[in-house]
Amino acid sequence: MAVRRVLIAVAIAFMILFLVMPLIIVFSEAMSAGIGTYFNALVDPNVADAIYLTLVIAAVAVPANLVFGIMASWCIAKFDFAGRNVLITLIDLPFSISPVIAGLLEVLLFGLNGLFGGWLSDHNIQIIFALPGMILATTFVTFPFVAREIIPLAQEQGNDEEEAAVTLGAGGLQIFFRVSLPKLRWGLFYGVLLCNARAMGEFGAVSVVSGKIFGQTDTLSLAVESLYESYDIQAAFAVASLLAGLALLTLVLKAGLEWRHRDEIHAVRRKRSS
Amino acid sequence: MSTEIEIAGIVRRFGPHTVLNDVNLSVRPGELLALLGPSGSGKTTLLRLIAGLDQPDSGNIQIDRADALGRKPKERGVGFVFQHYALFRHMTVFENIAFSLRIRKAAKPEVKARVEELLKLIQLESLAGRYPAQLSGGQRQRVALARALASQPRVLLLDEPFGALDAVVRRDLRRWLRQLHEEMNITTLFVTHDQEEAFDLADRVVIMNAGKICQEGTPIEIYRTPANAFVHEFLGESNILPAAVRDGVVYADAGFVIGAAAAPDGKVTGYIRPHHVSPLANQNGAWRVLRIAATGSHARISLGLDGLTIEAAMTADALLESGLVSDAPVDVLFSGGTVFDADGTKPVKMFAARGVVAGPVQASLHV
């Protein structure tokens, strides 16, 4: 009993110190100069641009990873092929590589002196220090979120339901949209939520490939840094509070949907008893 | 008008393994046919070939005299119930049953009417809104059946339909399915490894082993006249005694008479069911009672002679009357059985050798 209490106390203390306190500080600092100043900081054109840029990046990276994730899980769960394990390992690569290195690799590939730099500049395509580079970097870093969430699910669920659908007269597309996809939907939902949160909050990789031109290639997380470094502390915290709010919203959304569909989630998640 | 299925020369290989080796089978219109065999005998593969979930390497399948192999599963008019039901876990019971109708884009009122009719048939009207995970095994089984029946298939295929259920539910569902079959008269094939299930439920039983059909016939025919030693062994416990026939008398190699059979002289193997073995209490008997195990209505008695053990079975009442106890000396009477030749084929019925009590016989009688 004593051990249990101590462990719980340690866990709670840790959570307060590392999660709750920073959150409180972010919001209190953001509001320190009053609510008017807080909103003024957010409607600053440069900050508005950063919000827009962040949304654009997420709007491309998340759907891309959704599609990649579904394709990868389909491959891995439905087929047995040479190199399957290599593929599973590769999917985890972005988790094990520092985002800064990921950004750097991109510079080495697409930068002016990079592998494809000459060809790109000949064709007037700018990737590094521009939006395409930031999207690529974000997509790379957030790649595992959807795939990792649904691959084990798809493997566990097997092919039985698809075969049943075949005997019930369904064609390939009907099976995919009526059976394969829906039975993965909660995994997909969690994957997309996590992927989105990370895509909007990514710093390292984007920081390397962005030119950090305030108002042009600054995302929200980069804007926090820019503002902080220019001693605009209150504005930095105001922008940071947006990101923190996004994190909270993600949690609330997840919890709310889980609660609303608790019967179905329970039903879908429970292993087939035999 | 019920459907017939004609299966001819089906071969199916998976890599180096030949799972089905020249299988020929006629399924008669409206019959309830059991495919019975040990695991790995190819029975599920055969079922999947009929449904179109798999393609044979060679051979032919006709459903109602029309080639089925060239047709997609959905064009074959086949309903399939999977071993683990494979219900759509993200759909309610109602939606599961409605699936094939929705695929066919049936009108909403029609879907509703048909699903409600089926829910009534499987006696689960009150559970239409549940998800499969919220049902018991028996309920899932019935939903799987209703789902397969929704599009009014011509043929119903069931893969180990009761395999995952406990004994009581299994018995109830078995009766229910039999009744359902009599009402609907759909040509039905089911796969099982449980001979009791096959015999209880089916009009006709097909016994498979190692990718081939060993025997087909009514349960009584198969039980009374098994085509080979495998079938005899598979259908229930047997005492297997190496023996020899001389002048119509069967002598066990261990040195006693086990019966009379109209078989040519030579080496054979005698197969005797436990209930054809009767121990008789006798002070001078050569056999010993090794063990008595009462299992409710029946009792099993192990009998020993010079290191050889055979099993006898009798009703618990008969045991009580016989007064047999452990370690008692007994004589043994064999009242029936089958002898097979050295290859386990050419069965010949064995009868009690009149007036012969199976004690040790003189060595001179040996062949």
mmCIF file of N, CA and C in Angstrom, chain A residues 156-158 160-171 174-175 178-180 182-183 185 263-264 266-274, chain B residues 48 51-53 73-74 78-80 82 84-91 96 99-100 102-105 131 133-135 140 147-148 151 164:
data_model
loop_
_atom_site.group_PDB
_atom_site.id
_atom_site.type_symbol
_atom_site.label_atom_id
_atom_site.label_comp_id
_atom_site.label_asym_id
_atom_site.label_seq_id
_atom_site.Cartn_x
_atom_site.Cartn_y
_atom_site.Cartn_z
ATOM 1 N N GLU A 156 -3.507 -7.057 -36.091
ATOM 2 C CA GLU A 156 -4.284 -7.824 -35.127
ATOM 3 C C GLU A 156 -5.647 -8.194 -35.716
ATOM 4 N N GLN A 157 -6.212 -7.290 -36.482
ATOM 5 C CA GLN A 157 -7.564 -7.533 -36.982
ATOM 6 C C GLN A 157 -7.606 -8.543 -38.119
ATOM 7 N N GLY A 158 -6.488 -8.706 -38.818
ATOM 8 C CA GLY A 158 -6.421 -9.732 -39.847
ATOM 9 C C GLY A 158 -7.330 -9.472 -41.038
ATOM 10 N N ASP A 160 -10.103 -11.545 -41.931
ATOM 11 C CA ASP A 160 -11.360 -12.305 -41.898
ATOM 12 C C ASP A 160 -12.548 -11.478 -42.356
ATOM 13 N N GLU A 161 -12.625 -10.251 -41.867
ATOM 14 C CA GLU A 161 -13.797 -9.443 -42.190
ATOM 15 C C GLU A 161 -13.820 -9.091 -43.674
ATOM 16 N N GLU A 162 -12.638 -8.882 -44.257
ATOM 17 C CA GLU A 162 -12.578 -8.599 -45.686
ATOM 18 C C GLU A 162 -13.069 -9.809 -46.479
ATOM 19 N N GLU A 163 -12.664 -10.992 -46.051
ATOM 20 C CA GLU A 163 -13.121 -12.206 -46.741
ATOM 21 C C GLU A 163 -14.628 -12.368 -46.605
ATOM 22 N N ALA A 164 -15.126 -12.068 -45.428
ATOM 23 C CA ALA A 164 -16.575 -12.154 -45.220
ATOM 24 C C ALA A 164 -17.269 -11.196 -46.184
ATOM 25 N N ALA A 165 -16.700 -9.998 -46.337
ATOM 26 C CA ALA A 165 -17.302 -9.013 -47.238
ATOM 27 C C ALA A 165 -17.300 -9.525 -48.675
ATOM 28 N N VAL A 166 -16.229 -10.239 -49.061
ATOM 29 C CA VAL A 166 -16.170 -10.816 -50.407
ATOM 30 C C VAL A 166 -17.330 -11.784 -50.607
ATOM 31 N N THR A 167 -17.548 -12.667 -49.628
ATOM 32 C CA THR A 167 -18.625 -13.653 -49.798
ATOM 33 C C THR A 167 -19.991 -12.983 -49.765
ATOM 34 N N LEU A 168 -20.060 -11.770 -49.207
ATOM 35 C CA LEU A 168 -21.343 -11.068 -49.157
ATOM 36 C C LEU A 168 -21.539 -10.163 -50.369
ATOM 37 N N GLY A 169 -20.608 -10.271 -51.321
ATOM 38 C CA GLY A 169 -20.825 -9.611 -52.592
ATOM 39 C C GLY A 169 -20.138 -8.267 -52.778
ATOM 40 N N ALA A 170 -19.274 -7.879 -51.839
ATOM 41 C CA ALA A 170 -18.639 -6.568 -51.947
ATOM 42 C C ALA A 170 -17.452 -6.613 -52.904
ATOM 43 N N GLY A 171 -17.232 -5.535 -53.640
ATOM 44 C CA GLY A 171 -16.071 -5.410 -54.508
ATOM 45 C C GLY A 171 -14.925 -4.745 -53.745
ATOM 46 N N GLN A 174 -15.588 -1.229 -52.287
ATOM 47 C CA GLN A 174 -16.609 -1.326 -51.240
ATOM 48 C C GLN A 174 -16.010 -1.924 -49.976
ATOM 49 N N ILE A 175 -15.165 -2.938 -50.143
ATOM 50 C CA ILE A 175 -14.534 -3.556 -48.974
ATOM 51 C C ILE A 175 -13.662 -2.526 -48.264
ATOM 52 N N ARG A 178 -16.043 0.288 -46.749
ATOM 53 C CA ARG A 178 -17.077 -0.126 -45.790
ATOM 54 C C ARG A 178 -16.537 -1.006 -44.672
ATOM 55 N N VAL A 179 -15.406 -1.677 -44.932
ATOM 56 C CA VAL A 179 -14.903 -2.615 -43.918
ATOM 57 C C VAL A 179 -13.500 -2.230 -43.424
ATOM 58 N N SER A 180 -12.526 -2.234 -44.346
ATOM 59 C CA SER A 180 -11.134 -2.054 -43.911
ATOM 60 C C SER A 180 -10.915 -0.715 -43.217
ATOM 61 N N PRO A 182 -13.247 1.617 -41.988
ATOM 62 C CA PRO A 182 -13.994 1.856 -40.738
ATOM 63 C C PRO A 182 -13.496 1.048 -39.552
ATOM 64 N N LYS A 183 -13.029 -0.148 -39.786
ATOM 65 C CA LYS A 183 -12.615 -0.917 -38.617
ATOM 66 C C LYS A 183 -11.316 -0.368 -38.029
ATOM 67 N N ARG A 185 -10.917 2.964 -37.854
ATOM 68 C CA ARG A 185 -11.139 4.409 -37.774
ATOM 69 C C ARG A 185 -10.678 5.035 -36.464
ATOM 70 N N ASP A 263 -19.239 3.042 -26.418
ATOM 71 C CA ASP A 263 -19.741 1.694 -26.725
ATOM 72 C C ASP A 263 -19.015 1.099 -27.917
ATOM 73 N N GLU A 264 -18.963 1.925 -28.966
ATOM 74 C CA GLU A 264 -18.392 1.409 -30.192
ATOM 75 C C GLU A 264 -16.892 1.183 -30.050
ATOM 76 N N HIS A 266 -15.271 0.504 -27.387
ATOM 77 C CA HIS A 266 -15.120 -0.696 -26.588
ATOM 78 C C HIS A 266 -15.321 -1.936 -27.469
ATOM 79 N N ALA A 267 -16.358 -1.860 -28.294
ATOM 80 C CA ALA A 267 -16.699 -3.003 -29.137
ATOM 81 C C ALA A 267 -15.612 -3.274 -30.165
ATOM 82 N N VAL A 268 -15.067 -2.194 -30.739
ATOM 83 C CA VAL A 268 -14.087 -2.375 -31.803
ATOM 84 C C VAL A 268 -12.748 -2.812 -31.238
ATOM 85 N N ARG A 269 -12.446 -2.279 -30.036
ATOM 86 C CA ARG A 269 -11.117 -2.544 -29.505
ATOM 87 C C ARG A 269 -11.008 -3.907 -28.850
ATOM 88 N N ARG A 270 -12.109 -4.373 -28.312
ATOM 89 C CA ARG A 270 -12.031 -5.645 -27.604
ATOM 90 C C ARG A 270 -11.607 -6.717 -28.587
ATOM 91 N N LYS A 271 -10.684 -7.527 -28.143
ATOM 92 C CA LYS A 271 -10.200 -8.563 -29.039
ATOM 93 C C LYS A 271 -11.295 -9.570 -29.298
ATOM 94 N N ARG A 272 -11.247 -10.103 -30.474
ATOM 95 C CA ARG A 272 -12.178 -11.148 -30.844
ATOM 96 C C ARG A 272 -11.977 -12.306 -29.872
ATOM 97 N N SER A 273 -13.014 -12.659 -29.187
ATOM 98 C CA SER A 273 -12.864 -13.823 -28.314
ATOM 99 C C SER A 273 -13.266 -15.044 -29.109
ATOM 100 N N SER A 274 -12.577 -16.111 -28.871
ATOM 101 C CA SER A 274 -12.891 -17.271 -29.713
ATOM 102 C C SER A 274 -13.205 -18.483 -28.865
ATOM 103 N N ARG B 48 -13.657 -23.232 -49.107
ATOM 104 C CA ARG B 48 -13.254 -21.922 -49.624
ATOM 105 C C ARG B 48 -13.228 -21.906 -51.157
ATOM 106 N N ALA B 51 -16.733 -21.425 -52.329
ATOM 107 C CA ALA B 51 -17.190 -20.054 -52.120
ATOM 108 C C ALA B 51 -16.507 -19.062 -53.049
ATOM 109 N N GLY B 52 -15.366 -19.475 -53.624
ATOM 110 C CA GLY B 52 -14.629 -18.556 -54.486
ATOM 111 C C GLY B 52 -13.611 -17.720 -53.736
ATOM 112 N N LEU B 53 -13.298 -18.096 -52.489
ATOM 113 C CA LEU B 53 -12.272 -17.381 -51.728
ATOM 114 C C LEU B 53 -10.878 -17.862 -52.102
ATOM 115 N N PRO B 73 -16.986 -14.581 -56.424
ATOM 116 C CA PRO B 73 -17.752 -15.063 -55.271
ATOM 117 C C PRO B 73 -19.183 -14.542 -55.259
ATOM 118 N N LYS B 74 -19.331 -13.258 -55.586
ATOM 119 C CA LYS B 74 -20.666 -12.683 -55.440
ATOM 120 C C LYS B 74 -21.651 -13.191 -56.491
ATOM 121 N N VAL B 78 -23.535 -17.944 -52.931
ATOM 122 C CA VAL B 78 -23.080 -18.766 -51.820
ATOM 123 C C VAL B 78 -23.029 -17.929 -50.545
ATOM 124 N N GLY B 79 -23.564 -18.468 -49.468
ATOM 125 C CA GLY B 79 -23.436 -17.816 -48.159
ATOM 126 C C GLY B 79 -22.388 -18.547 -47.351
ATOM 127 N N PHE B 80 -21.536 -17.799 -46.651
ATOM 128 C CA PHE B 80 -20.417 -18.429 -45.936
ATOM 129 C C PHE B 80 -20.438 -17.995 -44.480
ATOM 130 N N PHE B 82 -18.079 -18.073 -41.237
ATOM 131 C CA PHE B 82 -16.682 -18.330 -40.904
ATOM 132 C C PHE B 82 -16.539 -18.928 -39.507
ATOM 133 N N HIS B 84 -14.616 -18.181 -37.035
ATOM 134 C CA HIS B 84 -14.678 -17.201 -35.947
ATOM 135 C C HIS B 84 -15.665 -16.085 -36.282
ATOM 136 N N TYR B 85 -16.609 -16.417 -37.135
ATOM 137 C CA TYR B 85 -17.744 -15.571 -37.497
ATOM 138 C C TYR B 85 -17.369 -14.375 -38.366
ATOM 139 N N ALA B 86 -16.200 -13.737 -38.104
ATOM 140 C CA ALA B 86 -15.776 -12.591 -38.915
ATOM 141 C C ALA B 86 -16.877 -11.553 -39.055
ATOM 142 N N LEU B 87 -17.592 -11.300 -37.968
ATOM 143 C CA LEU B 87 -18.591 -10.224 -38.000
ATOM 144 C C LEU B 87 -17.870 -8.891 -38.120
ATOM 145 N N PHE B 88 -18.536 -7.925 -38.749
ATOM 146 C CA PHE B 88 -17.933 -6.596 -38.866
ATOM 147 C C PHE B 88 -18.016 -5.926 -37.509
ATOM 148 N N ARG B 89 -16.859 -5.719 -36.894
ATOM 149 C CA ARG B 89 -16.858 -5.284 -35.491
ATOM 150 C C ARG B 89 -17.324 -3.850 -35.321
ATOM 151 N N HIS B 90 -17.248 -3.071 -36.393
ATOM 152 C CA HIS B 90 -17.648 -1.668 -36.274
ATOM 153 C C HIS B 90 -19.106 -1.460 -36.647
ATOM 154 N N MET B 91 -19.823 -2.556 -36.894
ATOM 155 C CA MET B 91 -21.225 -2.427 -37.271
ATOM 156 C C MET B 91 -22.094 -3.120 -36.224
ATOM 157 N N ASN B 96 -24.683 -5.498 -39.689
ATOM 158 C CA ASN B 96 -24.002 -6.702 -40.138
ATOM 159 C C ASN B 96 -24.902 -7.512 -41.061
ATOM 160 N N PHE B 99 -25.610 -5.944 -44.485
ATOM 161 C CA PHE B 99 -24.464 -5.631 -45.340
ATOM 162 C C PHE B 99 -24.663 -6.015 -46.807
ATOM 163 N N SER B 100 -25.021 -7.277 -47.048
ATOM 164 C CA SER B 100 -25.103 -7.718 -48.447
ATOM 165 C C SER B 100 -26.238 -7.005 -49.184
ATOM 166 N N ARG B 102 -27.214 -3.874 -48.536
ATOM 167 C CA ARG B 102 -26.736 -2.510 -48.818
ATOM 168 C C ARG B 102 -25.772 -2.503 -50.002
ATOM 169 N N ILE B 103 -24.923 -3.544 -50.065
ATOM 170 C CA ILE B 103 -23.999 -3.667 -51.192
ATOM 171 C C ILE B 103 -24.787 -3.745 -52.494
ATOM 172 N N ARG B 104 -25.902 -4.458 -52.433
ATOM 173 C CA ARG B 104 -26.759 -4.621 -53.600
ATOM 174 C C ARG B 104 -27.655 -3.412 -53.839
ATOM 175 N N LYS B 105 -27.500 -2.406 -52.972
ATOM 176 C CA LYS B 105 -28.277 -1.177 -53.072
ATOM 177 C C LYS B 105 -29.781 -1.447 -53.024
ATOM 178 N N TYR B 131 -23.232 -4.254 -30.708
ATOM 179 C CA TYR B 131 -22.056 -4.564 -31.509
ATOM 180 C C TYR B 131 -21.640 -6.011 -31.242
ATOM 181 N N ALA B 133 -19.016 -7.420 -30.297
ATOM 182 C CA ALA B 133 -18.253 -7.684 -29.077
ATOM 183 C C ALA B 133 -19.156 -7.763 -27.851
ATOM 184 N N GLN B 134 -20.384 -7.271 -27.986
ATOM 185 C CA GLN B 134 -21.295 -7.290 -26.845
ATOM 186 C C GLN B 134 -22.187 -8.534 -26.847
ATOM 187 N N LEU B 135 -21.909 -9.465 -27.745
ATOM 188 C CA LEU B 135 -22.736 -10.671 -27.835
ATOM 189 C C LEU B 135 -21.979 -11.887 -27.308
ATOM 190 N N ARG B 140 -23.303 -14.545 -31.589
ATOM 191 C CA ARG B 140 -22.496 -14.141 -32.739
ATOM 192 C C ARG B 140 -22.662 -15.137 -33.876
ATOM 193 N N ARG B 147 -26.465 -13.124 -41.409
ATOM 194 C CA ARG B 147 -25.786 -12.282 -42.382
ATOM 195 C C ARG B 147 -25.568 -13.054 -43.684
ATOM 196 N N ALA B 148 -25.191 -14.334 -43.547
ATOM 197 C CA ALA B 148 -24.948 -15.143 -44.737
ATOM 198 C C ALA B 148 -26.247 -15.438 -45.488
ATOM 199 N N SER B 151 -28.888 -12.448 -48.305
ATOM 200 C CA SER B 151 -29.062 -12.264 -49.747
ATOM 201 C C SER B 151 -29.640 -13.512 -50.407
ATOM 202 N N ALA B 164 -16.171 -22.937 -31.771
ATOM 203 C CA ALA B 164 -15.722 -22.045 -30.704
ATOM 204 C C ALA B 164 -16.745 -21.932 -29.574
#
